[in-house]
Amino acid sequence: MSQKRIAIFGSTGSIGTQALDVIKANPELFSAEILTAQSNDELLIKQAMLFNPNIVVIGDEKKYQTVKAALAQTSIKVFAGEDALAEAASIDCYDMMLAAIVGYAGLKPTLNAIELGKPIALANKETLVVAGDLVMQKAAEKRVAVIPVDSEHSAIFQCLVGEGRNKIEKIILTASGGPFLGKKPNFLVNVKRDHALQHPNWSMGAKITIDSATLMNKGLEMIEAKWLFNLDAHQIQVVIHPQSIIHSMVQFEDGSIKAQMGLPDMKLPIQYALAFPQRIANNFPRYDFKKPGTLTFEEPDMKTFRNLALATEALYKGGNMACVMNAANEMAVFAFLRNRIGFLDMTEVVEQTMNKIAFIEKPTLQDYFDSDAEARNFAASLLHM
Ligand code: NAD
Ligand code: MG
């Protein structure tokens, strides 16, 4: 395999930094051509010095001078601002984009990469939650592969390799259940930010960690799976599996079930997506079947974790519903992380916003942009922000 040039959008985050670890460990296979960050200029500069990319982009324009000055002795091009971020994705200097920005902000750069004909290693699930139909349609048009990085979807993708046209009966998405598995509303009502940020199995960015605690993450993942694997809503099942060893499963028409397993470590799905169809040898710790331990499974408690019920509703309803839900959720999580609202209030904000914003059955891209903005405005009014 010749060296693949990777554009990492969101290089300073949890996924971005782990991707750079993978690149560093496999310099003959990969280089980093574009690195982007929203506000962490210090880390972005450090990464740029180490990986010598073609381009870096800092989202926060106030930090442009600092980054520019720090990289003045290099040939690295420096850009700043939201528009520059999307425009950088349209510059033909890379072979694959790793979409590792968090939230709606990842949508435009990813669409631009697809437009340019570049394959996507997709961590940014919100892109598919917001506009999955249009994104996958554009990818099909441009014959661009969208390879999942999200561990559950990577598992399903791996289970499907070699299955050709064999029909999927259903997929089973596993969920750890998060730090509050088994808890009830009387407990959750008092949960604070710092407690919700303690995930039992994974160390991730703040937004997805809160989404994992509320089970919104699994809801977003159902919608992500629908678009990635072209499924009907009823083909998607969620099961709680607190050990996070089985990363997800596919059941075929003959009832046979394939699972993909391993210790929870995002570097594995990241390197799988970057190197696909090859696998890369590594010395990450292995799962040991000789150690005592039981793999358990249970139904999710949708009455307590109502975000999962709301996301299921959005999954079945389609249209702009998931886009609206996502926008409200981003606002609610942001407010919770700033201790402005309680844990259960997040669900209230999402539900009220979903009930408020006008439903559009077949949205255009502009409709998605507008629905996102409307939902954010309405959620902000609920949050007094
Ligand atoms: P993170 O918060 O650690 O990092 C986010 C990155 O995006 C940072 O580089 C940040 O600078 C950048 N960013 C944030 N806001 C931005 C904005 N408005 N404009 C431009 N850039 C912005 O997040 P993460 O945990 O690495 O997650 C990234 C994505 O991957 C999310 O969509 C998440 O759901 C998905 N994901 C993450 C994990 C994980 O283990 N962390 C697992 C599965 C999926
Ligand atoms: Mg996941």
PDB file of C-alpha atoms in Angstrom, residues 64-357:
ATOM      1  CA  TYR A  64      -4.823  32.850  13.983  1.00  0.00           C
ATOM      2  CA  GLN A  65      -1.824  35.095  14.796  1.00  0.00           C
ATOM      3  CA  THR A  66      -0.533  32.735  17.490  1.00  0.00           C
ATOM      4  CA  VAL A  67      -0.668  29.710  15.207  1.00  0.00           C
ATOM      5  CA  LYS A  68       0.716  31.607  12.231  1.00  0.00           C
ATOM      6  CA  ALA A  69       3.644  32.975  14.263  1.00  0.00           C
ATOM      7  CA  ALA A  70       4.465  29.602  15.804  1.00  0.00           C
ATOM      8  CA  LEU A  71       4.631  27.962  12.363  1.00  0.00           C
ATOM      9  CA  ALA A  72       6.373  30.863  10.586  1.00  0.00           C
ATOM     10  CA  GLN A  73       9.595  28.893  10.104  1.00  0.00           C
ATOM     11  CA  THR A  74       7.757  26.036   8.352  1.00  0.00           C
ATOM     12  CA  SER A  75       6.069  25.730   4.964  1.00  0.00           C
ATOM     13  CA  ILE A  76       2.725  24.828   6.611  1.00  0.00           C
ATOM     14  CA  LYS A  77      -0.194  26.939   5.390  1.00  0.00           C
ATOM     15  CA  VAL A  78      -2.332  28.382   8.179  1.00  0.00           C
ATOM     16  CA  PHE A  79      -6.002  29.333   7.841  1.00  0.00           C
ATOM     17  CA  ALA A  80      -8.618  30.420  10.370  1.00  0.00           C
ATOM     18  CA  GLY A  81     -12.381  30.591  10.730  1.00  0.00           C
ATOM     19  CA  GLU A  82     -15.429  28.479  10.065  1.00  0.00           C
ATOM     20  CA  ASP A  83     -15.471  29.116   6.313  1.00  0.00           C
ATOM     21  CA  ALA A  84     -11.786  28.273   5.979  1.00  0.00           C
ATOM     22  CA  LEU A  85     -12.492  24.985   7.709  1.00  0.00           C
ATOM     23  CA  ALA A  86     -15.061  23.980   5.101  1.00  0.00           C
ATOM     24  CA  GLU A  87     -12.920  25.353   2.251  1.00  0.00           C
ATOM     25  CA  ALA A  88      -9.843  23.390   3.350  1.00  0.00           C
ATOM     26  CA  ALA A  89     -11.815  20.196   2.772  1.00  0.00           C
ATOM     27  CA  SER A  90     -12.149  21.219  -0.881  1.00  0.00           C
ATOM     28  CA  ILE A  91      -8.374  21.500  -1.426  1.00  0.00           C
ATOM     29  CA  ASP A  92      -7.129  18.488  -3.330  1.00  0.00           C
ATOM     30  CA  CYS A  93      -4.081  17.563  -1.241  1.00  0.00           C
ATOM     31  CA  TYR A  94      -5.243  14.440   0.605  1.00  0.00           C
ATOM     32  CA  ASP A  95      -6.515  10.898  -0.041  1.00  0.00           C
ATOM     33  CA  MET A  96      -8.958  10.402   2.830  1.00  0.00           C
ATOM     34  CA  MET A  97     -10.754  12.589   5.354  1.00  0.00           C
ATOM     35  CA  LEU A  98     -11.065  11.512   8.956  1.00  0.00           C
ATOM     36  CA  ALA A  99     -14.205  13.357  10.043  1.00  0.00           C
ATOM     37  CA  ALA A 100     -13.508  13.775  13.767  1.00  0.00           C
ATOM     38  CA  ILE A 101     -15.141  17.124  14.519  1.00  0.00           C
ATOM     39  CA  VAL A 102     -17.889  16.884  17.123  1.00  0.00           C
ATOM     40  CA  GLY A 103     -21.450  17.900  16.288  1.00  0.00           C
ATOM     41  CA  TYR A 104     -23.199  19.672  13.447  1.00  0.00           C
ATOM     42  CA  ALA A 105     -19.990  21.651  12.729  1.00  0.00           C
ATOM     43  CA  GLY A 106     -18.628  18.547  10.993  1.00  0.00           C
ATOM     44  CA  LEU A 107     -21.315  18.466   8.301  1.00  0.00           C
ATOM     45  CA  LYS A 108     -20.053  21.059   5.806  1.00  0.00           C
ATOM     46  CA  PRO A 109     -16.388  19.982   5.666  1.00  0.00           C
ATOM     47  CA  THR A 110     -17.499  16.365   5.221  1.00  0.00           C
ATOM     48  CA  LEU A 111     -19.888  17.260   2.395  1.00  0.00           C
ATOM     49  CA  ASN A 112     -17.077  19.182   0.697  1.00  0.00           C
ATOM     50  CA  ALA A 113     -14.722  16.203   0.952  1.00  0.00           C
ATOM     51  CA  ILE A 114     -17.359  13.964  -0.641  1.00  0.00           C
ATOM     52  CA  GLU A 115     -17.938  16.536  -3.370  1.00  0.00           C
ATOM     53  CA  LEU A 116     -14.186  16.405  -4.055  1.00  0.00           C
ATOM     54  CA  GLY A 117     -14.448  12.603  -4.337  1.00  0.00           C
ATOM     55  CA  LYS A 118     -12.493  11.755  -1.187  1.00  0.00           C
ATOM     56  CA  PRO A 119     -13.340   8.694   0.921  1.00  0.00           C
ATOM     57  CA  ILE A 120     -14.463   9.444   4.464  1.00  0.00           C
ATOM     58  CA  ALA A 121     -13.484   7.711   7.691  1.00  0.00           C
ATOM     59  CA  LEU A 122     -16.498   8.867   9.667  1.00  0.00           C
ATOM     60  CA  ALA A 123     -16.367   9.424  13.414  1.00  0.00           C
ATOM     61  CA  ASN A 124     -18.665  12.475  13.335  1.00  0.00           C
ATOM     62  CA  LYS A 125     -22.009  10.653  13.653  1.00  0.00           C
ATOM     63  CA  GLU A 126     -23.957  13.934  13.847  1.00  0.00           C
ATOM     64  CA  THR A 127     -23.282  14.434  10.121  1.00  0.00           C
ATOM     65  CA  LEU A 128     -25.468  11.416   9.322  1.00  0.00           C
ATOM     66  CA  VAL A 129     -28.022  12.216  12.027  1.00  0.00           C
ATOM     67  CA  VAL A 130     -28.563  15.689  10.571  1.00  0.00           C
ATOM     68  CA  ALA A 131     -28.565  14.946   6.838  1.00  0.00           C
ATOM     69  CA  GLY A 132     -27.849  11.236   6.369  1.00  0.00           C
ATOM     70  CA  ASP A 133     -30.015  10.843   3.272  1.00  0.00           C
ATOM     71  CA  LEU A 134     -28.293  13.662   1.364  1.00  0.00           C
ATOM     72  CA  VAL A 135     -24.798  12.745   2.575  1.00  0.00           C
ATOM     73  CA  MET A 136     -25.120   9.089   1.531  1.00  0.00           C
ATOM     74  CA  GLN A 137     -26.785  10.063  -1.747  1.00  0.00           C
ATOM     75  CA  LYS A 138     -23.911  12.406  -2.563  1.00  0.00           C
ATOM     76  CA  ALA A 139     -21.393   9.707  -1.588  1.00  0.00           C
ATOM     77  CA  ALA A 140     -23.100   7.217  -3.920  1.00  0.00           C
ATOM     78  CA  GLU A 141     -23.155   9.779  -6.731  1.00  0.00           C
ATOM     79  CA  LYS A 142     -19.448  10.512  -6.305  1.00  0.00           C
ATOM     80  CA  ARG A 143     -18.636   6.801  -5.677  1.00  0.00           C
ATOM     81  CA  VAL A 144     -17.061   7.733  -2.387  1.00  0.00           C
ATOM     82  CA  ALA A 145     -16.747   5.205   0.442  1.00  0.00           C
ATOM     83  CA  VAL A 146     -17.995   6.216   3.886  1.00  0.00           C
ATOM     84  CA  ILE A 147     -16.222   3.944   6.345  1.00  0.00           C
ATOM     85  CA  PRO A 148     -17.455   4.107   9.924  1.00  0.00           C
ATOM     86  CA  VAL A 149     -15.121   4.822  12.835  1.00  0.00           C
ATOM     87  CA  ASP A 150     -17.800   4.635  15.512  1.00  0.00           C
ATOM     88  CA  SER A 151     -17.020   1.301  17.185  1.00  0.00           C
ATOM     89  CA  GLU A 152     -20.529  -0.182  16.781  1.00  0.00           C
ATOM     90  CA  HIS A 153     -20.710   0.718  13.121  1.00  0.00           C
ATOM     91  CA  SER A 154     -17.166  -0.449  12.504  1.00  0.00           C
ATOM     92  CA  ALA A 155     -18.252  -3.774  14.042  1.00  0.00           C
ATOM     93  CA  ILE A 156     -21.239  -4.016  11.692  1.00  0.00           C
ATOM     94  CA  PHE A 157     -19.115  -2.977   8.724  1.00  0.00           C
ATOM     95  CA  GLN A 158     -16.578  -5.696   9.603  1.00  0.00           C
ATOM     96  CA  CYS A 159     -19.376  -8.296   9.957  1.00  0.00           C
ATOM     97  CA  LEU A 160     -20.607  -7.388   6.469  1.00  0.00           C
ATOM     98  CA  VAL A 161     -17.259  -7.810   4.708  1.00  0.00           C
ATOM     99  CA  GLY A 162     -17.586 -10.812   2.399  1.00  0.00           C
ATOM    100  CA  GLU A 163     -21.377 -10.981   2.639  1.00  0.00           C
ATOM    101  CA  GLY A 164     -21.946  -9.462  -0.802  1.00  0.00           C
ATOM    102  CA  ARG A 165     -25.653  -9.090  -1.422  1.00  0.00           C
ATOM    103  CA  ASN A 166     -26.762 -11.272   1.489  1.00  0.00           C
ATOM    104  CA  LYS A 167     -29.673  -9.523   3.149  1.00  0.00           C
ATOM    105  CA  ILE A 168     -29.490  -8.197   6.686  1.00  0.00           C
ATOM    106  CA  GLU A 169     -32.448  -9.257   8.841  1.00  0.00           C
ATOM    107  CA  LYS A 170     -31.468  -6.900  11.616  1.00  0.00           C
ATOM    108  CA  ILE A 171     -28.524  -5.331  13.350  1.00  0.00           C
ATOM    109  CA  ILE A 172     -28.003  -5.401  17.094  1.00  0.00           C
ATOM    110  CA  LEU A 173     -26.270  -2.289  18.395  1.00  0.00           C
ATOM    111  CA  THR A 174     -24.650  -2.861  21.761  1.00  0.00           C
ATOM    112  CA  ALA A 175     -24.605  -0.115  24.393  1.00  0.00           C
ATOM    113  CA  SER A 176     -22.576  -0.085  27.591  1.00  0.00           C
ATOM    114  CA  GLY A 177     -25.446   1.650  29.377  1.00  0.00           C
ATOM    115  CA  GLY A 178     -23.084   4.381  30.579  1.00  0.00           C
ATOM    116  CA  PRO A 179     -22.289   5.354  34.165  1.00  0.00           C
ATOM    117  CA  PHE A 180     -25.953   5.383  35.288  1.00  0.00           C
ATOM    118  CA  LEU A 181     -27.032   1.935  34.156  1.00  0.00           C
ATOM    119  CA  GLY A 182     -29.797   0.664  36.444  1.00  0.00           C
ATOM    120  CA  LYS A 183     -30.439   4.103  37.965  1.00  0.00           C
ATOM    121  CA  LYS A 184     -33.916   5.660  38.120  1.00  0.00           C
ATOM    122  CA  PRO A 185     -35.147   9.261  37.675  1.00  0.00           C
ATOM    123  CA  ASN A 186     -35.045   9.950  41.430  1.00  0.00           C
ATOM    124  CA  PHE A 187     -31.269   9.405  41.230  1.00  0.00           C
ATOM    125  CA  LEU A 188     -30.702  11.042  37.839  1.00  0.00           C
ATOM    126  CA  VAL A 189     -32.408  14.265  38.845  1.00  0.00           C
ATOM    127  CA  ASN A 190     -29.437  15.084  41.094  1.00  0.00           C
ATOM    128  CA  VAL A 191     -26.660  13.998  38.754  1.00  0.00           C
ATOM    129  CA  LYS A 192     -23.959  16.636  38.178  1.00  0.00           C
ATOM    130  CA  ARG A 193     -21.660  17.250  35.259  1.00  0.00           C
ATOM    131  CA  ASP A 194     -18.520  15.732  36.793  1.00  0.00           C
ATOM    132  CA  HIS A 195     -20.262  12.480  37.646  1.00  0.00           C
ATOM    133  CA  ALA A 196     -21.802  12.193  34.180  1.00  0.00           C
ATOM    134  CA  LEU A 197     -18.348  12.690  32.633  1.00  0.00           C
ATOM    135  CA  GLN A 198     -17.080   9.429  34.210  1.00  0.00           C
ATOM    136  CA  HIS A 199     -17.684   6.755  31.579  1.00  0.00           C
ATOM    137  CA  PRO A 200     -16.994   3.188  32.779  1.00  0.00           C
ATOM    138  CA  ASN A 201     -15.403   1.784  29.579  1.00  0.00           C
ATOM    139  CA  TRP A 202     -14.369   4.572  27.204  1.00  0.00           C
ATOM    140  CA  SER A 203     -12.455   7.845  27.512  1.00  0.00           C
ATOM    141  CA  MET A 204     -13.987  10.270  24.997  1.00  0.00           C
ATOM    142  CA  GLY A 205     -14.767  13.936  24.357  1.00  0.00           C
ATOM    143  CA  ALA A 206     -17.206  15.685  26.726  1.00  0.00           C
ATOM    144  CA  LYS A 207     -20.224  15.798  24.391  1.00  0.00           C
ATOM    145  CA  ILE A 208     -20.284  12.114  23.485  1.00  0.00           C
ATOM    146  CA  THR A 209     -19.585  11.182  27.119  1.00  0.00           C
ATOM    147  CA  ILE A 210     -22.739  13.027  28.229  1.00  0.00           C
ATOM    148  CA  ASP A 211     -24.652  11.502  25.313  1.00  0.00           C
ATOM    149  CA  SER A 212     -23.515   8.083  26.515  1.00  0.00           C
ATOM    150  CA  ALA A 213     -24.794   8.816  30.022  1.00  0.00           C
ATOM    151  CA  THR A 214     -28.243   9.873  28.707  1.00  0.00           C
ATOM    152  CA  LEU A 215     -28.322   7.111  26.022  1.00  0.00           C
ATOM    153  CA  MET A 216     -28.782   9.813  23.373  1.00  0.00           C
ATOM    154  CA  ASN A 217     -25.528   8.472  21.937  1.00  0.00           C
ATOM    155  CA  LYS A 218     -27.201   5.143  21.178  1.00  0.00           C
ATOM    156  CA  GLY A 219     -30.145   6.997  19.680  1.00  0.00           C
ATOM    157  CA  LEU A 220     -27.819   8.952  17.388  1.00  0.00           C
ATOM    158  CA  GLU A 221     -26.122   5.660  16.506  1.00  0.00           C
ATOM    159  CA  MET A 222     -29.419   4.025  15.457  1.00  0.00           C
ATOM    160  CA  ILE A 223     -29.928   6.848  12.972  1.00  0.00           C
ATOM    161  CA  GLU A 224     -26.278   6.708  11.892  1.00  0.00           C
ATOM    162  CA  ALA A 225     -26.697   2.964  11.229  1.00  0.00           C
ATOM    163  CA  LYS A 226     -29.876   3.489   9.233  1.00  0.00           C
ATOM    164  CA  TRP A 227     -28.035   5.658   6.714  1.00  0.00           C
ATOM    165  CA  LEU A 228     -24.709   3.834   6.674  1.00  0.00           C
ATOM    166  CA  PHE A 229     -26.231   0.423   6.031  1.00  0.00           C
ATOM    167  CA  ASN A 230     -29.441   1.443   4.262  1.00  0.00           C
ATOM    168  CA  LEU A 231     -31.748  -0.130   6.858  1.00  0.00           C
ATOM    169  CA  ASP A 232     -35.378   0.285   7.820  1.00  0.00           C
ATOM    170  CA  ALA A 233     -36.033   1.535  11.325  1.00  0.00           C
ATOM    171  CA  HIS A 234     -37.476  -1.825  12.431  1.00  0.00           C
ATOM    172  CA  GLN A 235     -34.224  -3.614  11.509  1.00  0.00           C
ATOM    173  CA  ILE A 236     -32.308  -1.782  14.243  1.00  0.00           C
ATOM    174  CA  GLN A 237     -32.265  -3.143  17.788  1.00  0.00           C
ATOM    175  CA  VAL A 238     -30.388  -1.846  20.820  1.00  0.00           C
ATOM    176  CA  VAL A 239     -29.190  -4.132  23.584  1.00  0.00           C
ATOM    177  CA  ILE A 240     -27.317  -3.178  26.748  1.00  0.00           C
ATOM    178  CA  HIS A 241     -23.991  -5.011  27.084  1.00  0.00           C
ATOM    179  CA  PRO A 242     -22.133  -3.387  29.984  1.00  0.00           C
ATOM    180  CA  GLN A 243     -18.745  -5.035  29.297  1.00  0.00           C
ATOM    181  CA  SER A 244     -18.332  -3.427  25.823  1.00  0.00           C
ATOM    182  CA  ILE A 245     -16.586  -6.503  24.396  1.00  0.00           C
ATOM    183  CA  ILE A 246     -19.084  -7.280  21.630  1.00  0.00           C
ATOM    184  CA  HIS A 247     -19.098  -4.037  19.667  1.00  0.00           C
ATOM    185  CA  SER A 248     -22.255  -4.901  17.686  1.00  0.00           C
ATOM    186  CA  MET A 249     -23.819  -7.721  15.659  1.00  0.00           C
ATOM    187  CA  VAL A 250     -25.511  -8.477  12.371  1.00  0.00           C
ATOM    188  CA  GLN A 251     -28.245 -11.090  12.013  1.00  0.00           C
ATOM    189  CA  PHE A 252     -28.765 -12.436   8.499  1.00  0.00           C
ATOM    190  CA  GLU A 253     -31.858 -13.928   6.842  1.00  0.00           C
ATOM    191  CA  ASP A 254     -30.930 -17.466   7.916  1.00  0.00           C
ATOM    192  CA  GLY A 255     -30.854 -16.384  11.575  1.00  0.00           C
ATOM    193  CA  SER A 256     -27.062 -16.566  11.756  1.00  0.00           C
ATOM    194  CA  ILE A 257     -25.541 -13.805  13.880  1.00  0.00           C
ATOM    195  CA  LYS A 258     -22.056 -12.390  13.386  1.00  0.00           C
ATOM    196  CA  ALA A 259     -20.412 -10.309  16.110  1.00  0.00           C
ATOM    197  CA  GLN A 260     -17.207  -8.310  16.173  1.00  0.00           C
ATOM    198  CA  MET A 261     -15.380  -8.386  19.494  1.00  0.00           C
ATOM    199  CA  GLY A 262     -12.351  -6.941  21.208  1.00  0.00           C
ATOM    200  CA  LEU A 263     -11.316  -4.819  24.142  1.00  0.00           C
ATOM    201  CA  PRO A 264     -12.787  -1.311  24.008  1.00  0.00           C
ATOM    202  CA  ASP A 265     -10.111   0.800  22.292  1.00  0.00           C
ATOM    203  CA  MET A 266     -11.029   3.349  19.626  1.00  0.00           C
ATOM    204  CA  LYS A 267      -7.607   3.013  17.989  1.00  0.00           C
ATOM    205  CA  LEU A 268      -8.789  -0.279  16.510  1.00  0.00           C
ATOM    206  CA  PRO A 269     -11.797   1.058  14.552  1.00  0.00           C
ATOM    207  CA  ILE A 270      -9.763   4.168  13.643  1.00  0.00           C
ATOM    208  CA  GLN A 271      -6.913   2.190  12.104  1.00  0.00           C
ATOM    209  CA  TYR A 272      -9.362  -0.233  10.464  1.00  0.00           C
ATOM    210  CA  ALA A 273     -11.115   2.664   8.713  1.00  0.00           C
ATOM    211  CA  LEU A 274      -7.858   4.337   7.677  1.00  0.00           C
ATOM    212  CA  ALA A 275      -6.310   1.143   6.281  1.00  0.00           C
ATOM    213  CA  PHE A 276      -9.424  -0.641   4.937  1.00  0.00           C
ATOM    214  CA  PRO A 277      -9.451  -3.187   3.330  1.00  0.00           C
ATOM    215  CA  GLN A 278      -6.152  -4.056   5.008  1.00  0.00           C
ATOM    216  CA  ARG A 279      -5.714  -4.838   8.682  1.00  0.00           C
ATOM    217  CA  ILE A 280      -2.626  -3.498  10.429  1.00  0.00           C
ATOM    218  CA  ALA A 281      -0.712  -5.556  12.989  1.00  0.00           C
ATOM    219  CA  ASN A 282      -0.419  -3.927  16.413  1.00  0.00           C
ATOM    220  CA  ASN A 283       0.421  -4.764  20.000  1.00  0.00           C
ATOM    221  CA  PHE A 284      -2.721  -3.338  21.648  1.00  0.00           C
ATOM    222  CA  PRO A 285      -3.883  -5.458  24.635  1.00  0.00           C
ATOM    223  CA  ARG A 286      -5.959  -8.507  23.631  1.00  0.00           C
ATOM    224  CA  TYR A 287      -9.209  -9.828  25.138  1.00  0.00           C
ATOM    225  CA  ASP A 288      -8.460 -12.927  27.206  1.00  0.00           C
ATOM    226  CA  PHE A 289     -11.171 -15.621  27.289  1.00  0.00           C
ATOM    227  CA  LYS A 290      -9.300 -17.498  30.045  1.00  0.00           C
ATOM    228  CA  LYS A 291      -9.886 -14.715  32.561  1.00  0.00           C
ATOM    229  CA  PRO A 292     -13.118 -15.131  34.509  1.00  0.00           C
ATOM    230  CA  GLY A 293     -15.797 -12.787  33.232  1.00  0.00           C
ATOM    231  CA  THR A 294     -19.274 -12.997  31.821  1.00  0.00           C
ATOM    232  CA  LEU A 295     -20.751 -11.158  28.895  1.00  0.00           C
ATOM    233  CA  THR A 296     -24.253 -10.004  29.796  1.00  0.00           C
ATOM    234  CA  PHE A 297     -27.135  -8.491  27.844  1.00  0.00           C
ATOM    235  CA  GLU A 298     -30.309  -6.703  28.852  1.00  0.00           C
ATOM    236  CA  GLU A 299     -33.061  -4.494  27.479  1.00  0.00           C
ATOM    237  CA  PRO A 300     -32.492  -0.725  27.625  1.00  0.00           C
ATOM    238  CA  ASP A 301     -34.696   1.121  30.134  1.00  0.00           C
ATOM    239  CA  MET A 302     -36.364   3.574  27.749  1.00  0.00           C
ATOM    240  CA  LYS A 303     -38.772   4.838  30.420  1.00  0.00           C
ATOM    241  CA  THR A 304     -35.869   6.197  32.457  1.00  0.00           C
ATOM    242  CA  PHE A 305     -33.547   7.067  29.590  1.00  0.00           C
ATOM    243  CA  ARG A 306     -36.186   8.825  27.508  1.00  0.00           C
ATOM    244  CA  ASN A 307     -33.670  10.222  25.029  1.00  0.00           C
ATOM    245  CA  LEU A 308     -33.509   6.760  23.498  1.00  0.00           C
ATOM    246  CA  ALA A 309     -37.299   6.798  23.036  1.00  0.00           C
ATOM    247  CA  LEU A 310     -37.129  10.273  21.458  1.00  0.00           C
ATOM    248  CA  ALA A 311     -34.374   9.173  19.084  1.00  0.00           C
ATOM    249  CA  THR A 312     -36.387   6.078  18.162  1.00  0.00           C
ATOM    250  CA  GLU A 313     -39.289   8.380  17.337  1.00  0.00           C
ATOM    251  CA  ALA A 314     -36.996  10.505  15.135  1.00  0.00           C
ATOM    252  CA  LEU A 315     -35.646   7.365  13.471  1.00  0.00           C
ATOM    253  CA  TYR A 316     -39.170   6.197  12.516  1.00  0.00           C
ATOM    254  CA  LYS A 317     -40.481   9.638  11.612  1.00  0.00           C
ATOM    255  CA  GLY A 318     -37.580  10.609   9.303  1.00  0.00           C
ATOM    256  CA  GLY A 319     -37.602  13.983   7.517  1.00  0.00           C
ATOM    257  CA  ASN A 320     -35.976  16.795   9.487  1.00  0.00           C
ATOM    258  CA  MET A 321     -36.893  15.263  12.870  1.00  0.00           C
ATOM    259  CA  ALA A 322     -33.435  13.849  13.655  1.00  0.00           C
ATOM    260  CA  CYS A 323     -31.808  17.130  12.586  1.00  0.00           C
ATOM    261  CA  VAL A 324     -34.044  19.051  14.997  1.00  0.00           C
ATOM    262  CA  MET A 325     -33.441  16.536  17.771  1.00  0.00           C
ATOM    263  CA  ASN A 326     -29.682  16.755  17.256  1.00  0.00           C
ATOM    264  CA  ALA A 327     -29.630  20.553  17.368  1.00  0.00           C
ATOM    265  CA  ALA A 328     -31.678  20.660  20.585  1.00  0.00           C
ATOM    266  CA  ASN A 329     -29.487  17.979  22.098  1.00  0.00           C
ATOM    267  CA  GLU A 330     -26.268  19.847  21.270  1.00  0.00           C
ATOM    268  CA  MET A 331     -27.683  22.935  22.984  1.00  0.00           C
ATOM    269  CA  ALA A 332     -28.899  20.949  26.000  1.00  0.00           C
ATOM    270  CA  VAL A 333     -25.595  19.121  26.476  1.00  0.00           C
ATOM    271  CA  PHE A 334     -23.721  22.410  26.174  1.00  0.00           C
ATOM    272  CA  ALA A 335     -25.919  23.898  28.914  1.00  0.00           C
ATOM    273  CA  PHE A 336     -25.563  20.822  31.143  1.00  0.00           C
ATOM    274  CA  LEU A 337     -21.758  20.921  30.771  1.00  0.00           C
ATOM    275  CA  ARG A 338     -21.886  24.490  32.053  1.00  0.00           C
ATOM    276  CA  ASN A 339     -24.046  23.466  35.027  1.00  0.00           C
ATOM    277  CA  ARG A 340     -26.926  25.557  33.689  1.00  0.00           C
ATOM    278  CA  ILE A 341     -29.495  22.739  33.681  1.00  0.00           C
ATOM    279  CA  GLY A 342     -29.982  19.367  35.338  1.00  0.00           C
ATOM    280  CA  PHE A 343     -29.458  15.922  33.841  1.00  0.00           C
ATOM    281  CA  LEU A 344     -33.146  15.197  33.177  1.00  0.00           C
ATOM    282  CA  ASP A 345     -33.753  18.719  31.836  1.00  0.00           C
ATOM    283  CA  MET A 346     -31.731  17.782  28.755  1.00  0.00           C
ATOM    284  CA  THR A 347     -34.496  15.407  27.667  1.00  0.00           C
ATOM    285  CA  GLU A 348     -37.147  18.068  28.269  1.00  0.00           C
ATOM    286  CA  VAL A 349     -35.353  20.517  25.993  1.00  0.00           C
ATOM    287  CA  VAL A 350     -35.014  17.915  23.243  1.00  0.00           C
ATOM    288  CA  GLU A 351     -38.636  16.800  23.484  1.00  0.00           C
ATOM    289  CA  GLN A 352     -40.096  20.305  23.526  1.00  0.00           C
ATOM    290  CA  THR A 353     -37.976  21.335  20.557  1.00  0.00           C
ATOM    291  CA  MET A 354     -39.013  18.252  18.579  1.00  0.00           C
ATOM    292  CA  ASN A 355     -42.660  19.131  19.278  1.00  0.00           C
ATOM    293  CA  LYS A 356     -42.184  22.776  18.300  1.00  0.00           C
ATOM    294  CA  ILE A 357     -40.259  22.893  15.014  1.00  0.00           C
TER     295      ILE A 357
END
